Short mmCIF file of C-alpha atoms and ligand atoms in Angstrom, two decimals:
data_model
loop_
_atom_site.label_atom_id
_atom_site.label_comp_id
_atom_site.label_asym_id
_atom_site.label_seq_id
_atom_site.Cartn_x
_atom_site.Cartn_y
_atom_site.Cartn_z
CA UNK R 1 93.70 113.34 87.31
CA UNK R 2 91.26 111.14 85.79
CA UNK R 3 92.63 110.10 82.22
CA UNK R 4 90.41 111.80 79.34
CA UNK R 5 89.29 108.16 77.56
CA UNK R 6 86.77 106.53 79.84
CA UNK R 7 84.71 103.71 78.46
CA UNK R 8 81.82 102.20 79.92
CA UNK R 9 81.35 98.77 81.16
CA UNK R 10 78.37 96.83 82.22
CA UNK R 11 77.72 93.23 83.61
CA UNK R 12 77.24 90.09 81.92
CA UNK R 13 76.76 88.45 84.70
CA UNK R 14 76.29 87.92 88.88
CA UNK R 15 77.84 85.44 91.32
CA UNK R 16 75.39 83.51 93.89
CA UNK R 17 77.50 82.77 96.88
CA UNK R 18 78.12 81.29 99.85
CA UNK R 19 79.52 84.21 101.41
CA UNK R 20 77.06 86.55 102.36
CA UNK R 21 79.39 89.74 103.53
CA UNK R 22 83.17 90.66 103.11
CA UNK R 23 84.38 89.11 106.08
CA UNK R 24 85.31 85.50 106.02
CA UNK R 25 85.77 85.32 102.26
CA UNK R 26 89.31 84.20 101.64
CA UNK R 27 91.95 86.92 99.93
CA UNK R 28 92.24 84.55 96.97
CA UNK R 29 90.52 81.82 94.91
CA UNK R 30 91.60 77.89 95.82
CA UNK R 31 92.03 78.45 99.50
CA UNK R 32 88.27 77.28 100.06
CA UNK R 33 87.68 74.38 98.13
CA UNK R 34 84.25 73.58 99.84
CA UNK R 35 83.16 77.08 98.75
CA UNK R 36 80.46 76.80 96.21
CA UNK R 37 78.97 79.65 94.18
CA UNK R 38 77.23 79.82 90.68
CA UNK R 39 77.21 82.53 88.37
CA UNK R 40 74.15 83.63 86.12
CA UNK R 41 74.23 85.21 83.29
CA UNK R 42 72.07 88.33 82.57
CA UNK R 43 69.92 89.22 79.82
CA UNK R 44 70.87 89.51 76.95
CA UNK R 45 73.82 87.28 77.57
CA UNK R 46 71.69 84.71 78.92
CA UNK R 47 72.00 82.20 76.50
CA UNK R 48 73.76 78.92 76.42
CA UNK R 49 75.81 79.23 72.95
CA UNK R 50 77.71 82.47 74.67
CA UNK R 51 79.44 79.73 76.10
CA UNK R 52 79.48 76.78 73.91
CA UNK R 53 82.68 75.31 74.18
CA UNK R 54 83.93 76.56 77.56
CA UNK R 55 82.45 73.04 78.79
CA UNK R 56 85.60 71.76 77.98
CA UNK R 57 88.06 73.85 79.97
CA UNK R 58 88.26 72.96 83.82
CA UNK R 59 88.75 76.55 85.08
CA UNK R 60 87.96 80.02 84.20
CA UNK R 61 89.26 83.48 84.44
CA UNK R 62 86.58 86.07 86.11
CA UNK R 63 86.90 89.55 86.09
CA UNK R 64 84.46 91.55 88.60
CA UNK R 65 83.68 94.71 90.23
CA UNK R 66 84.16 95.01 93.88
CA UNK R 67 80.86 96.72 93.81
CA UNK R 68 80.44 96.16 98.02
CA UNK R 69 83.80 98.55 98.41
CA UNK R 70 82.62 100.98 101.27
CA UNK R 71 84.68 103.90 99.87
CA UNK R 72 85.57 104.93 95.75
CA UNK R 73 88.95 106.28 96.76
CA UNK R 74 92.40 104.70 96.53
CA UNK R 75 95.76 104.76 97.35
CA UNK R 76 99.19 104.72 95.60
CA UNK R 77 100.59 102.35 98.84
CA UNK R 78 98.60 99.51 100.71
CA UNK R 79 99.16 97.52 103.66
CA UNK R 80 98.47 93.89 102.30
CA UNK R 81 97.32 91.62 105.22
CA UNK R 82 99.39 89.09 103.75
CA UNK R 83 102.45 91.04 105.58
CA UNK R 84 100.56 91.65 109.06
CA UNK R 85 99.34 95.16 108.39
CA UNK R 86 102.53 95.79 109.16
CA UNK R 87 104.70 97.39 105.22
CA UNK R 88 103.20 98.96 102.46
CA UNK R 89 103.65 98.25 99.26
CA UNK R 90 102.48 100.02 95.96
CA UNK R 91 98.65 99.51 94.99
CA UNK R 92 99.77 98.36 91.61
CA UNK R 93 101.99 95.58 93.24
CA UNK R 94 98.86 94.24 95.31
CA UNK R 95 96.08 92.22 94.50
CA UNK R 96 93.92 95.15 96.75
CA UNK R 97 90.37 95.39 96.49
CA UNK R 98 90.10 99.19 96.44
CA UNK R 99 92.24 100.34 93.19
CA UNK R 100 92.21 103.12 90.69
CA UNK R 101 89.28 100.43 88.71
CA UNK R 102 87.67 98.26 91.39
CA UNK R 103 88.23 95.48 88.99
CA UNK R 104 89.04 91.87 90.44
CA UNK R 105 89.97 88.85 89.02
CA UNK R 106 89.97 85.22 89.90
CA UNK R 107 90.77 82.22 88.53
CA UNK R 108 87.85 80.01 89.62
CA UNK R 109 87.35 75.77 88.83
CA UNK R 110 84.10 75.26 86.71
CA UNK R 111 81.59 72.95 87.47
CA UNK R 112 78.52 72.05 85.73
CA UNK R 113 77.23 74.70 82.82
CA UNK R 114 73.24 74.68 82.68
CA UNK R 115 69.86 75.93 81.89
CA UNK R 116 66.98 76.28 84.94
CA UNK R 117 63.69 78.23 82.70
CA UNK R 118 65.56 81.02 81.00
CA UNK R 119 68.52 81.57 83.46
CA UNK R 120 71.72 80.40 82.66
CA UNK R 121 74.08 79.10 84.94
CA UNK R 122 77.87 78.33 85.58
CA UNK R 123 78.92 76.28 89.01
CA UNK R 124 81.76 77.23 90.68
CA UNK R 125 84.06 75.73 93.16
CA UNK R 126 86.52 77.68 95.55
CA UNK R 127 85.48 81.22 94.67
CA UNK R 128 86.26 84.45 96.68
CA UNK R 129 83.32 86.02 95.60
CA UNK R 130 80.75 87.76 97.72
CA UNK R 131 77.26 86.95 96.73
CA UNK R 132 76.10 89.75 94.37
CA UNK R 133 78.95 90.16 92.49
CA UNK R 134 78.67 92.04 89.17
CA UNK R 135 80.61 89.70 86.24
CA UNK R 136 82.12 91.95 83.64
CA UNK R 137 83.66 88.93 81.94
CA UNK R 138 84.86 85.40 81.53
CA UNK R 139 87.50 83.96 79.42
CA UNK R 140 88.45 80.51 79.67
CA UNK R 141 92.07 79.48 81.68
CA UNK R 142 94.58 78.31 79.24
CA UNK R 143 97.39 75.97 80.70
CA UNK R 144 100.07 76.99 78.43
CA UNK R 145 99.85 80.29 78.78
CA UNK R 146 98.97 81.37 82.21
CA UNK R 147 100.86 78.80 83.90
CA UNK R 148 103.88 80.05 84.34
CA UNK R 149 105.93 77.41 86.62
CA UNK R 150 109.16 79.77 87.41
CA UNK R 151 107.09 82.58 88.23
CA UNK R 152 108.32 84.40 91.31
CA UNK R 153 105.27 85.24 93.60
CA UNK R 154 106.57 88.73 95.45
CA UNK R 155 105.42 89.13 98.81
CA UNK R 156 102.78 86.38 98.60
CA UNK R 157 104.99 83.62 96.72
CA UNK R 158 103.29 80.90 98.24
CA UNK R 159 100.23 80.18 100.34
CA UNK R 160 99.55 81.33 104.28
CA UNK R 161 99.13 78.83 106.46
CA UNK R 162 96.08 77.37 107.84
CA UNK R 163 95.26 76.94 111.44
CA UNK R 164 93.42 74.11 113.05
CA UNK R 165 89.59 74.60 113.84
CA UNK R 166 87.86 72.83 116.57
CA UNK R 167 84.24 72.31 116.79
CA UNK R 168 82.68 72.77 120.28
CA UNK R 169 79.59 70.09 121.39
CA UNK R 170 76.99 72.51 120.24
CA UNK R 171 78.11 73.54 117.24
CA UNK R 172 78.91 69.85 116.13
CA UNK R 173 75.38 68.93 116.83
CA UNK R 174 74.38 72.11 115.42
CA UNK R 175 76.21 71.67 112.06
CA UNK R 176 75.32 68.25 111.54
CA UNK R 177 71.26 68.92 112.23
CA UNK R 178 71.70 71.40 109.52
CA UNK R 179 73.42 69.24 107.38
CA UNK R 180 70.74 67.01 107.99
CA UNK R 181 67.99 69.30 107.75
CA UNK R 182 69.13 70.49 104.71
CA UNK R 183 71.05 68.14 102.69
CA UNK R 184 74.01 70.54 102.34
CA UNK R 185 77.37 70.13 103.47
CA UNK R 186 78.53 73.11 106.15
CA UNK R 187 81.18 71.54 108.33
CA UNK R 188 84.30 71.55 106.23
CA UNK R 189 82.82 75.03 104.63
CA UNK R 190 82.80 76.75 108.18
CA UNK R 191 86.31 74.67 108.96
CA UNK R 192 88.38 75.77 105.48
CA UNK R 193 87.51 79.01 106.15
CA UNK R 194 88.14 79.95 109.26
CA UNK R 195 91.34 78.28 108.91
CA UNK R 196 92.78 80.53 107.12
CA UNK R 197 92.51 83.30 109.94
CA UNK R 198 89.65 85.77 108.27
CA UNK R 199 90.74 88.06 111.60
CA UNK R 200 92.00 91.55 109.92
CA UNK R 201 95.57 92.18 111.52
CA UNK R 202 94.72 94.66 114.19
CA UNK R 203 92.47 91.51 115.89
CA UNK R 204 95.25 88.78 114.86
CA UNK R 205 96.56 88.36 118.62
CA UNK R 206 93.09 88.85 120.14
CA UNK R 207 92.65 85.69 122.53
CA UNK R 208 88.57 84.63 122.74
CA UNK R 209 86.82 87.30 121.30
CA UNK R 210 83.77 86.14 119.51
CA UNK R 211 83.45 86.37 115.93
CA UNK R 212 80.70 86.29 113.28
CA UNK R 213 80.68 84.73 109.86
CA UNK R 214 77.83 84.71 107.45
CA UNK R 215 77.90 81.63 105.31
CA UNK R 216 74.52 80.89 103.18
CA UNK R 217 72.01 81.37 105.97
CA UNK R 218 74.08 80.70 108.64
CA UNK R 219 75.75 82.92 111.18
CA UNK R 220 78.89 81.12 112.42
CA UNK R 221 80.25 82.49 116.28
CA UNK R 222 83.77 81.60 116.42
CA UNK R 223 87.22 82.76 118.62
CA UNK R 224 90.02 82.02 118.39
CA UNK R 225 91.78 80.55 121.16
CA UNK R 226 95.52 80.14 122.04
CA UNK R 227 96.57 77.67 119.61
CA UNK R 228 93.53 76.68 117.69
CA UNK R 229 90.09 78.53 116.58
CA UNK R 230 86.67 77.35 118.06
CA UNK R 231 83.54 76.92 116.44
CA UNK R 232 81.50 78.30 118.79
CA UNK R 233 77.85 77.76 117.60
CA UNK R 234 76.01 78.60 114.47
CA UNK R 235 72.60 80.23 114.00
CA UNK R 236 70.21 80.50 111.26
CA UNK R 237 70.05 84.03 109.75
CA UNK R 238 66.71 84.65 107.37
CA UNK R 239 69.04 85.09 104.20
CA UNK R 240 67.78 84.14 101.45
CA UNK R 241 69.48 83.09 98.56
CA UNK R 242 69.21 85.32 95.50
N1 LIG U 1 91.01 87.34 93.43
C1 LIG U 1 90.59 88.72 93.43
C2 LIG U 1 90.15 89.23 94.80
C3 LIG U 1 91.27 89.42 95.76
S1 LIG U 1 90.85 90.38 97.12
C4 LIG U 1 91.68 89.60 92.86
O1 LIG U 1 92.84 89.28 93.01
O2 LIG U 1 91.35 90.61 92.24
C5 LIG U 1 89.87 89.23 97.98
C6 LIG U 1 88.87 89.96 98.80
O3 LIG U 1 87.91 90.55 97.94
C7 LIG U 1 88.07 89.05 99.67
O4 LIG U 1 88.69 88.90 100.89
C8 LIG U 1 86.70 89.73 99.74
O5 LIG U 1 86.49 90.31 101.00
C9 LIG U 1 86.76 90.81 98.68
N2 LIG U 1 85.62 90.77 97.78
C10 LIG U 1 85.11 89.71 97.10
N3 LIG U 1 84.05 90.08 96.36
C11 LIG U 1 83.88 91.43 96.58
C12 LIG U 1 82.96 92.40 96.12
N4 LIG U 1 82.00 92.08 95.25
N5 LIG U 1 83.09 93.67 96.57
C13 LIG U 1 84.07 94.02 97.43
N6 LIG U 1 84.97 93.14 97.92
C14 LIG U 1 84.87 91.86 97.51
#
């Protein structure tokens, strides 16, 4: 039963990613360092003094809604992919994108804080946030509170670990055109991620089936193959950046 107080929240802001669908984007913030995203603020929050101040904190706290969730419903027990699909553990106990409140949060390094005509901007660096993300909030990350150095981490008390990606000819030449081309750095983007195995557990001991990653307006083919992942090529996609 739905509980009788509801209360109503809207965004303040949305995120402007690299990652352009679900897949690929890393289960929590820090794995991808190269990752770069920036988030706006909306009217009527669109003004610098909302955040005058948070210039000199190095990270922030963002809470979001999963708003790209393909179903509203939920369940009291989850497989995490964290333990291979394999045990399920209490919704409440997970860091699960579909939830009671589709409410995520992530603590994400700040970068520059800016003005471009009357849009407001925060950069980010090593979100796991899909482009389009609504922002419900920020709050700034304070050290001596929310570190918490004997904290036991559960299932997930430390990091996965990462695998090694190899690039084939093509998609080396590929990469570094675009790089080129565009004066944006891809390589150790497409490499951090697919390091960390973005394969949902049902696929994880699939041998050289192709894969498909949408980063900015690239579509990256990549398998995995017995003891490393392949870059296979990439290809431009006609994304454009919102
Ligand atoms: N750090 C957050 C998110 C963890 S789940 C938290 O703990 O609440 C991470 C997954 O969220 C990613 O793998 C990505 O696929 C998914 N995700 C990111 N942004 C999303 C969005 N706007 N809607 C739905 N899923 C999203």
């Amino acid at each position: 039963m739905p509980s009788s107080h509801s209360y109503t929240l809207s965004p303040i802001g949305i995120i402007h990613s690299c990652y352009k669908e679900k897949f690929g984007i890393p289960r929590q913030p820090g794995l991808v360092t190269e990752a770069t995203a920036r988030l706006e603020l909306i009217a009527p929050y669109n003004r610098l003094d909302t955040l005058d101040g948070l210039s000199d904190f190095s990270h922030i706290w963002i809470q979001f809604i999963f708003h790209a969730n393909q179903r509203e419903d939920w369940k009291a027990k989850v497989r995490p992919p964290r333990l291979g699909g394999q045990k399920k553990m209490g919704v409440f106990a997970t860091r699960a994108t579909h939830r009671p409140n589709p409410i995520g949060l992530s603590v994400v390094k700040m970068g520059r804080i800016y003005k471009e005509d009357a849009r407001v901007f925060i950069d980010l660096h090593g979100a796991d946030l899909l482009d389009g993300t609504p922002v419900l909030d920020i709050k700034p990350y304070l050290p001596y509170a929310d570190n918490i150095s004997e904290a036991k981490g559960g299932f997930a008390h430390t990091k996965s670990s990462t695998h090694k990606v190899q690039f084939s000819a093509t998609a080396k030449l590929q990469c570094e055109r675009y790089e080129t081309e565009n004066k944006k750095s891809i390589i150790s983007l497409i490499e951090q991620v697919i390091a960390q195995d973005p394969r949902p557990s049902y696929l994880s001991d699939q041998i050289d089936r192709e894969h498909g990653i949408r980063l900015w307006d690239i579509n990256v083919k990549w398998c995995a193959r017995s003891d490393h992942f392949e870059i296979l090529e990439i290809e431009h996609t006609t994304e454009i950046e919102i």
